[in-house]
CSV table of C-alpha atoms in Angstrom, one decimal:
chain,number,residue,atom,x,y,z
A,1415,UNK,CA,-15.7,-2.9,12.1
A,1416,UNK,CA,-18.0,-0.7,9.9
A,1417,UNK,CA,-17.3,-0.1,6.4
A,1418,UNK,CA,-18.9,2.2,3.8
A,1419,UNK,CA,-22.4,1.1,3.1
A,1420,UNK,CA,-23.1,0.3,-0.6
A,1421,UNK,CA,-25.0,3.0,-2.6
A,1422,UNK,CA,-27.6,2.7,-5.5
A,1423,UNK,CA,-24.7,3.0,-8.1
A,1424,UNK,CA,-23.3,-0.3,-9.8
A,1425,UNK,CA,-19.8,-0.8,-8.3
A,1426,UNK,CA,-17.8,-2.9,-10.9
A,1427,UNK,CA,-14.5,-1.4,-10.7
A,1428,UNK,CA,-11.7,-2.5,-8.4
A,1429,UNK,CA,-10.5,0.4,-6.0
A,1430,UNK,CA,-7.9,2.5,-6.9
A,1431,UNK,CA,-4.8,3.2,-4.9
A,1432,UNK,CA,-6.0,6.6,-3.6
A,1433,UNK,CA,-9.2,5.0,-2.7
A,1434,UNK,CA,-7.5,2.3,-0.8
A,1435,UNK,CA,-5.3,4.9,1.1
A,1436,UNK,CA,-7.8,7.0,2.0
A,1437,UNK,CA,-9.8,4.0,3.6
A,1438,UNK,CA,-6.5,3.1,5.4
A,1439,UNK,CA,-6.2,6.5,6.9
A,1440,UNK,CA,-9.8,6.5,7.9
A,1441,UNK,CA,-9.1,3.0,9.9
A,1442,UNK,CA,-11.0,1.0,7.3
A,1443,UNK,CA,-8.5,-1.8,7.2
A,1444,UNK,CA,-9.5,-5.6,7.1
A,1445,UNK,CA,-9.1,-7.2,10.6
A,1446,UNK,CA,-10.5,-9.9,12.6
A,1447,UNK,CA,-11.0,-9.7,16.2
A,1448,UNK,CA,-11.5,-13.6,16.5
A,1449,UNK,CA,-7.9,-14.1,15.3
A,1450,UNK,CA,-6.6,-11.6,18.0
A,1451,UNK,CA,-8.6,-13.4,20.4
A,1452,UNK,CA,-7.4,-16.8,19.3
A,1453,UNK,CA,-3.6,-15.4,19.2
A,1454,UNK,CA,-4.3,-14.4,22.8
A,1455,UNK,CA,-5.4,-17.4,23.7
A,1456,UNK,CA,-2.5,-19.5,22.3
A,1457,UNK,CA,0.1,-16.9,23.7
A,1458,UNK,CA,-1.1,-17.7,27.2
A,1459,UNK,CA,-1.1,-21.4,26.5
A,1460,UNK,CA,2.6,-20.9,25.3
A,1461,UNK,CA,3.5,-18.9,28.3
A,1462,UNK,CA,1.8,-21.5,30.6
A,1463,UNK,CA,3.6,-24.7,28.9
A,1464,UNK,CA,7.2,-22.7,29.1
A,1465,UNK,CA,6.6,-21.1,32.5
A,1466,UNK,CA,3.9,-23.2,34.3
A,1467,UNK,CA,5.8,-25.7,36.2
A,1468,UNK,CA,8.3,-23.2,37.8
A,1469,UNK,CA,5.4,-21.0,38.4
A,1470,UNK,CA,3.6,-23.7,40.3
A,1471,UNK,CA,6.5,-25.0,42.2
A,1472,UNK,CA,7.2,-21.1,43.4
A,1473,UNK,CA,3.5,-20.5,44.2
A,1474,UNK,CA,3.7,-23.8,46.3
A,1475,UNK,CA,6.6,-22.5,48.2
A,1476,UNK,CA,5.3,-19.1,48.5
A,1477,UNK,CA,2.1,-20.6,49.9
A,1478,UNK,CA,4.0,-22.7,52.4
A,1479,UNK,CA,5.7,-19.8,53.6
A,1480,UNK,CA,2.8,-17.8,54.0
A,1481,UNK,CA,0.7,-20.2,55.7
A,1482,UNK,CA,3.6,-20.9,58.1
A,1483,UNK,CA,4.0,-17.4,58.8
A,1484,UNK,CA,0.1,-16.6,59.5
A,1485,UNK,CA,0.1,-19.6,61.9
A,1486,UNK,CA,2.7,-17.9,64.3
A,1487,UNK,CA,1.0,-17.2,67.7
A,1488,UNK,CA,2.9,-13.7,67.6
A,1489,UNK,CA,1.6,-12.4,64.4
A,1490,UNK,CA,0.6,-8.9,64.9
A,1491,UNK,CA,-1.2,-6.3,62.8
A,1492,UNK,CA,1.9,-5.0,61.2
A,1493,UNK,CA,3.0,-8.5,60.3
A,1494,UNK,CA,-0.1,-9.5,59.1
A,1495,UNK,CA,-0.1,-6.5,56.3
A,1496,UNK,CA,3.5,-7.1,55.8
A,1497,UNK,CA,2.6,-10.7,54.8
A,1498,UNK,CA,-0.2,-9.6,52.8
A,1499,UNK,CA,1.9,-7.0,50.8
A,1500,UNK,CA,4.6,-9.8,50.3
A,1501,UNK,CA,2.1,-12.5,49.0
A,1502,UNK,CA,0.5,-9.7,46.4
A,1503,UNK,CA,4.1,-8.9,45.2
A,1504,UNK,CA,5.0,-12.5,44.9
A,1505,UNK,CA,2.1,-13.3,42.9
A,1506,UNK,CA,2.5,-10.3,40.7
A,1507,UNK,CA,6.0,-11.5,40.0
A,1508,UNK,CA,4.8,-15.3,39.4
A,1509,UNK,CA,1.8,-13.8,37.1
A,1510,UNK,CA,3.5,-11.2,34.8
A,1511,UNK,CA,4.7,-13.6,32.3
A,1512,UNK,CA,1.4,-15.1,31.8
A,1513,UNK,CA,-0.2,-11.6,31.2
A,1514,UNK,CA,2.5,-10.1,29.2
A,1515,UNK,CA,3.4,-12.7,26.7
A,1516,UNK,CA,-0.4,-13.1,25.4
A,1517,UNK,CA,-0.5,-9.3,25.3
A,1518,UNK,CA,2.5,-9.0,23.2
A,1519,UNK,CA,1.5,-11.9,20.7
A,1520,UNK,CA,-2.0,-10.3,20.4
A,1521,UNK,CA,-0.6,-6.8,19.4
A,1522,UNK,CA,1.9,-8.3,17.0
A,1523,UNK,CA,-1.1,-10.0,15.4
A,1524,UNK,CA,-3.2,-6.7,15.6
A,1525,UNK,CA,-0.1,-5.1,14.0
A,1526,UNK,CA,0.3,-7.2,11.2
A,1527,UNK,CA,-3.4,-7.5,10.3
A,1528,UNK,CA,-3.6,-3.7,10.0
A,1529,UNK,CA,-0.2,-3.5,8.4
A,1530,UNK,CA,0.8,-0.9,11.3
A,1531,UNK,CA,-1.7,1.6,10.4
A,1532,UNK,CA,-2.8,4.1,12.9
A,1533,UNK,CA,-5.9,6.0,12.7
A,1534,UNK,CA,-7.7,8.2,15.1
A,1535,UNK,CA,-10.9,8.5,13.0
A,1536,UNK,CA,-12.4,5.4,14.8
A,1537,UNK,CA,-12.4,7.6,18.1
A,1538,UNK,CA,-14.3,10.5,16.7
A,1539,UNK,CA,-18.1,10.4,18.2
A,1540,UNK,CA,-20.6,9.6,15.3
A,1541,UNK,CA,-24.1,10.9,16.4
A,1542,UNK,CA,-25.7,8.5,14.2
A,1543,UNK,CA,-25.0,5.5,16.3
A,1544,UNK,CA,-27.0,6.8,18.9
A,1545,UNK,CA,-30.1,7.2,16.8
A,1546,UNK,CA,-32.6,4.4,17.7
A,1547,UNK,CA,-33.7,4.1,13.9
A,1548,UNK,CA,-30.2,3.6,12.7
A,1549,UNK,CA,-29.6,1.2,15.4
A,1550,UNK,CA,-32.4,-0.8,14.5
A,1551,UNK,CA,-31.7,-0.9,11.0
A,1552,UNK,CA,-28.2,-1.9,11.9
A,1553,UNK,CA,-29.6,-4.8,14.0
A,1554,UNK,CA,-31.9,-6.4,11.2
A,1555,UNK,CA,-29.2,-5.8,8.7
A,1556,UNK,CA,-27.7,-8.5,6.6
A,1557,UNK,CA,-24.3,-8.0,8.2
A,1558,UNK,CA,-26.0,-8.8,11.6
A,1559,UNK,CA,-27.3,-11.8,10.3
A,1560,UNK,CA,-24.1,-12.7,8.9
A,1561,UNK,CA,-22.3,-11.9,12.1
A,1562,UNK,CA,-25.1,-14.1,14.2
A,1563,UNK,CA,-24.3,-16.8,11.7
A,1564,UNK,CA,-20.5,-16.7,12.5
A,1565,UNK,CA,-21.2,-16.8,16.1
A,1566,UNK,CA,-23.3,-20.2,15.9
A,1567,UNK,CA,-20.8,-21.7,13.6
A,1568,UNK,CA,-17.9,-20.7,15.9
A,1569,UNK,CA,-19.5,-21.8,19.3
A,1570,UNK,CA,-20.5,-25.4,17.5
A,1571,UNK,CA,-17.1,-25.7,16.3
A,1572,UNK,CA,-15.7,-25.2,19.6
A,1573,UNK,CA,-18.1,-27.2,21.3
A,1574,UNK,CA,-17.5,-30.1,19.3
A,1575,UNK,CA,-13.8,-29.9,19.5
A,1576,UNK,CA,-14.1,-29.3,23.4
A,1577,UNK,CA,-16.7,-32.3,23.6
A,1578,UNK,CA,-14.4,-34.6,21.5
A,1579,UNK,CA,-11.3,-33.6,23.4
A,1580,UNK,CA,-13.0,-34.4,27.0
A,1581,UNK,CA,-14.7,-37.8,25.7
A,1582,UNK,CA,-11.2,-39.0,24.8
A,1583,UNK,CA,-10.0,-38.3,28.1
A,1584,UNK,CA,-13.0,-39.2,30.2
A,1585,UNK,CA,-11.7,-42.6,31.5
A,1586,UNK,CA,-8.7,-40.7,32.8
A,1587,UNK,CA,-11.1,-38.4,34.4
A,1588,UNK,CA,-13.2,-41.2,36.0
A,1589,UNK,CA,-10.3,-42.4,38.0
A,1590,UNK,CA,-8.7,-39.1,39.2
A,1591,UNK,CA,-10.2,-39.9,42.8
A,1592,UNK,CA,-8.4,-43.0,43.1
A,1593,UNK,CA,-5.0,-41.8,42.5
A,1594,UNK,CA,-2.5,-39.6,44.6
A,1595,UNK,CA,-2.6,-36.0,44.8
A,1596,UNK,CA,0.6,-35.4,42.4
A,1597,UNK,CA,-0.7,-37.8,39.9
A,1598,UNK,CA,-4.3,-36.1,39.8
A,1599,UNK,CA,-3.0,-32.7,39.5
A,1600,UNK,CA,-0.6,-34.2,36.7
A,1601,UNK,CA,-3.6,-35.4,35.1
A,1602,UNK,CA,-5.8,-32.5,35.4
A,1603,UNK,CA,-3.1,-30.4,33.7
A,1604,UNK,CA,-2.9,-32.8,30.8
A,1605,UNK,CA,-6.5,-32.7,30.0
A,1606,UNK,CA,-6.6,-29.1,30.4
A,1607,UNK,CA,-3.6,-28.6,28.2
A,1608,UNK,CA,-5.0,-30.9,25.4
A,1609,UNK,CA,-8.5,-29.1,25.9
A,1610,UNK,CA,-6.6,-25.7,25.7
A,1611,UNK,CA,-4.5,-26.7,22.5
A,1612,UNK,CA,-7.2,-27.9,20.5
A,1613,UNK,CA,-9.7,-25.4,21.2
A,1614,UNK,CA,-7.1,-22.6,20.6
A,1615,UNK,CA,-6.2,-24.3,17.4
A,1616,UNK,CA,-9.8,-24.5,16.3
A,1617,UNK,CA,-10.2,-20.7,17.4
A,1618,UNK,CA,-7.2,-19.8,15.4
A,1619,UNK,CA,-8.3,-21.5,12.3
A,1620,UNK,CA,-11.8,-19.9,12.6
A,1621,UNK,CA,-10.1,-16.4,13.2
A,1622,UNK,CA,-7.9,-17.0,9.7
A,1623,UNK,CA,-11.1,-17.8,8.0
A,1624,UNK,CA,-12.7,-14.8,9.5
A,1625,UNK,CA,-10.0,-12.5,8.4
A,1626,UNK,CA,-10.2,-13.7,5.0
A,1627,UNK,CA,-13.9,-12.9,5.2
A,1628,UNK,CA,-13.2,-9.5,6.3
A,1629,UNK,CA,-10.7,-8.8,4.0
A,1630,UNK,CA,-13.1,-10.0,0.9
A,1631,UNK,CA,-16.2,-7.7,2.5
A,1632,UNK,CA,-13.8,-4.7,2.7
A,1633,UNK,CA,-12.4,-5.1,-0.8
A,1634,UNK,CA,-16.3,-5.2,-2.0
A,1635,UNK,CA,-17.3,-2.2,0.2
A,1636,UNK,CA,-14.3,-0.1,-1.5
A,1637,UNK,CA,-15.3,-1.0,-4.9
A,1638,UNK,CA,-16.0,1.9,-7.0
A,1639,UNK,CA,-18.5,2.8,-9.9
A,1640,UNK,CA,-17.3,3.8,-13.4
A,1641,UNK,CA,-18.3,7.4,-12.7
A,1642,UNK,CA,-16.4,7.5,-9.4
A,1643,UNK,CA,-13.4,6.4,-11.1
A,1644,UNK,CA,-13.6,8.9,-14.0
A,1645,UNK,CA,-14.4,11.5,-11.2
A,1646,UNK,CA,-11.3,10.7,-9.3
A,1647,UNK,CA,-9.1,10.3,-12.5
A,1648,UNK,CA,-10.2,14.2,-13.2
A,1649,UNK,CA,-9.6,15.2,-9.7
A,1650,UNK,CA,-6.2,13.6,-9.7
A,1651,UNK,CA,-4.9,14.6,-13.1
A,1652,UNK,CA,-7.4,17.3,-13.9
A,1653,UNK,CA,-9.8,17.8,-16.7
A,1654,UNK,CA,-9.2,16.1,-20.0
A,1655,UNK,CA,-10.0,19.3,-22.0
A,1656,UNK,CA,-7.8,21.3,-19.9
A,1657,UNK,CA,-5.0,18.8,-20.2
A,1658,UNK,CA,-5.4,18.9,-24.0
A,1659,UNK,CA,-5.3,22.5,-23.9
A,1660,UNK,CA,-2.3,22.8,-21.7
A,1661,UNK,CA,-0.4,20.3,-24.2
A,1662,UNK,CA,-1.3,22.3,-26.9
A,1663,UNK,CA,0.1,25.5,-25.7
A,1664,UNK,CA,3.4,23.7,-24.5
A,1665,UNK,CA,3.6,22.5,-28.2
A,1666,UNK,CA,3.0,26.0,-29.4
A,1667,UNK,CA,5.7,27.4,-26.9
A,1668,UNK,CA,8.3,24.7,-28.2
A,1669,UNK,CA,7.5,25.5,-31.9
A,1670,UNK,CA,8.2,29.2,-31.3
A,1671,UNK,CA,11.4,28.7,-29.3
A,1672,UNK,CA,12.6,26.3,-32.4
A,1673,UNK,CA,11.5,28.9,-34.9
A,1674,UNK,CA,13.3,31.8,-33.0
A,1675,UNK,CA,16.5,29.6,-33.0
A,1676,UNK,CA,16.6,28.9,-36.8
A,1677,UNK,CA,17.9,32.4,-38.0
A,1678,UNK,CA,20.7,31.7,-35.6
A,1679,UNK,CA,21.8,28.1,-37.3
A,1680,UNK,CA,24.5,27.5,-39.4
A,1681,UNK,CA,22.8,24.8,-41.7
A,1682,UNK,CA,19.5,23.2,-42.3
A,1683,UNK,CA,19.4,19.8,-43.3
A,1684,UNK,CA,16.4,18.6,-45.3
A,1685,UNK,CA,15.2,15.4,-47.1
A,1686,UNK,CA,14.0,17.2,-49.4
A,1687,UNK,CA,10.7,18.7,-47.7
A,1688,UNK,CA,9.7,15.7,-45.1
A,1689,UNK,CA,12.1,16.1,-42.5
A,1690,UNK,CA,14.3,19.3,-41.7
A,1691,UNK,CA,17.0,19.6,-39.1
A,1692,UNK,CA,18.8,22.8,-38.3
A,1693,UNK,CA,22.3,22.8,-36.5
A,1694,UNK,CA,24.6,25.3,-34.8
A,1695,UNK,CA,27.9,25.1,-33.5
A,1696,UNK,CA,30.1,27.8,-32.0
A,1697,UNK,CA,33.9,27.0,-31.7
A,1698,UNK,CA,35.3,27.3,-28.3
A,1699,UNK,CA,31.8,27.0,-26.5
A,1700,UNK,CA,30.1,24.0,-27.8
A,1701,UNK,CA,32.0,20.8,-27.7
A,1702,UNK,CA,29.8,19.6,-30.9
A,1703,UNK,CA,27.2,20.9,-33.2
A,1704,UNK,CA,23.8,21.3,-31.6
A,1705,UNK,CA,20.3,20.7,-33.0
A,1706,UNK,CA,18.3,23.8,-32.2
A,1707,UNK,CA,15.2,22.9,-34.2
A,1708,UNK,CA,13.7,20.1,-36.3
A,1709,UNK,CA,10.3,18.6,-37.6
A,1710,UNK,CA,8.8,16.4,-40.2
A,1711,UNK,CA,6.1,17.4,-43.0
A,1712,UNK,CA,4.3,20.8,-42.2
A,1713,UNK,CA,6.9,21.7,-39.6
A,1714,UNK,CA,9.9,20.8,-42.0
A,1715,UNK,CA,8.6,23.3,-44.7
A,1716,UNK,CA,8.1,25.9,-41.7
A,1717,UNK,CA,11.9,25.5,-40.9
A,1718,UNK,CA,12.9,25.6,-44.4
A,1719,UNK,CA,11.2,28.6,-45.3
A,1720,UNK,CA,12.4,30.4,-42.0
A,1721,UNK,CA,15.9,29.5,-43.2
A,1722,UNK,CA,15.6,31.0,-46.5
A,1723,UNK,CA,14.0,34.2,-45.1
A,1724,UNK,CA,16.9,34.6,-43.1
A,1725,UNK,CA,19.7,33.5,-45.2
A,1726,UNK,CA,20.5,30.4,-43.6
A,1727,UNK,CA,22.1,27.5,-46.1
A,1728,UNK,CA,19.9,24.6,-46.6
A,1729,UNK,CA,21.5,21.6,-47.5
A,1730,UNK,CA,19.7,18.5,-49.0
A,1731,UNK,CA,21.2,15.3,-47.6
A,1732,UNK,CA,18.4,12.7,-46.7
A,1733,UNK,CA,20.5,10.0,-44.8
A,1734,UNK,CA,21.8,12.6,-42.8
A,1735,UNK,CA,18.9,14.4,-41.9
A,1736,UNK,CA,17.0,11.4,-41.2
A,1737,UNK,CA,19.4,10.1,-39.0
A,1738,UNK,CA,19.9,13.4,-37.0
A,1739,UNK,CA,15.8,13.8,-36.8
A,1740,UNK,CA,15.8,10.0,-35.3
A,1741,UNK,CA,18.8,10.3,-32.9
A,1742,UNK,CA,19.2,14.0,-31.6
A,1743,UNK,CA,16.6,15.8,-29.7
A,1744,UNK,CA,16.2,19.6,-29.9
A,1745,UNK,CA,18.7,21.4,-27.9
A,1746,UNK,CA,21.1,18.2,-27.5
A,1747,UNK,CA,24.4,17.4,-29.4
A,1748,UNK,CA,24.5,15.4,-32.4
A,1749,UNK,CA,25.6,11.8,-31.6
A,1750,UNK,CA,29.3,11.0,-31.7
A,1751,UNK,CA,29.2,8.6,-34.8
A,1752,UNK,CA,27.9,11.5,-36.9
A,1753,UNK,CA,30.8,13.8,-36.0
A,1754,UNK,CA,32.6,13.3,-39.2
A,1755,UNK,CA,29.9,14.0,-41.8
A,1756,UNK,CA,28.3,16.8,-40.0
A,1757,UNK,CA,31.9,18.2,-39.8
A,1758,UNK,CA,32.1,17.7,-43.7
A,1759,UNK,CA,28.8,19.5,-44.1
A,1760,UNK,CA,29.9,22.3,-41.9
A,1761,UNK,CA,33.2,22.6,-43.7
A,1762,UNK,CA,31.0,22.9,-47.1
A,1763,UNK,CA,28.9,25.7,-45.8
A,1764,UNK,CA,31.8,27.6,-44.2
A,1765,UNK,CA,33.5,27.6,-47.8
A,1766,UNK,CA,30.4,29.0,-49.3
A,1767,UNK,CA,30.3,31.6,-47.0
A,1768,UNK,CA,33.9,32.5,-47.5
A,1769,UNK,CA,33.4,32.5,-51.2
A,1770,UNK,CA,30.3,34.9,-50.9
A,1771,UNK,CA,32.2,37.3,-49.0
């Protein structure tokens, strides 16, 4: 399969999740045709080993029946056609496991390699493929050389395994003509099975190695330069300056809402100017007092100044102010463990208001 060609930029970064997902949608997934072919070969061997004896016996019976029927002197044209049709159906009935099982095994291996990814982009025509110059460059590219080297290694390995297998069984092959027909067929079957098994396992190992190479090559083709990573980050999360400006605007809106709530507070607790927390409680509407504004340093001074402008009592209680600042978010009720001490402060504030009246 063809992956993206490297550009002139130095690709030192691992591919991001977005880059990998885009490649997956385009069908750029590591897979080995050798591994699929080896699975097909071994699936056919397994199907033959399981159903082969029964297949041979049924085929012999069907052949004997067909020959006996064909030798009948009164065989007509219609009978010969029916005999041919029956033989065809019998052959299909006997051969379908040998065709279906390997196909299913190869399909399963292919789906496992691609992780069930389905892409139609590979079916779209690419007019660059019919360009003679492009074709010549692909022919002499480093990838073509690697594929040629892989083919030679594959043929050499399979040839050596086949030669070694046949050489071990060569004495048995030499005496095949001196035995009976059944023994000869059994010996031929044993030699063929050993040869198929060893060649298939060798091809399967080569396919696994090829899949590892394809996976490594795909990861290398998806590597990104630092500029590409930054560009993708900007596209995904937005421009950093824009994000900073949005955060600043959000903070401004939060501050404005808090300062608008200060004049409705019942009390402001401070420490003495480092931390300030404004509380409000409405009996019958709230289960517990709620933090309507809080801040530290400059924001604390602004809250205290707003409280003085609107006549909200300011009580200096450093431990309580720090506890509320750390443990109660704005807009939320105070922690349960502070109910009692806050109730005492509110009772003190309400008593001051009643005296003023």
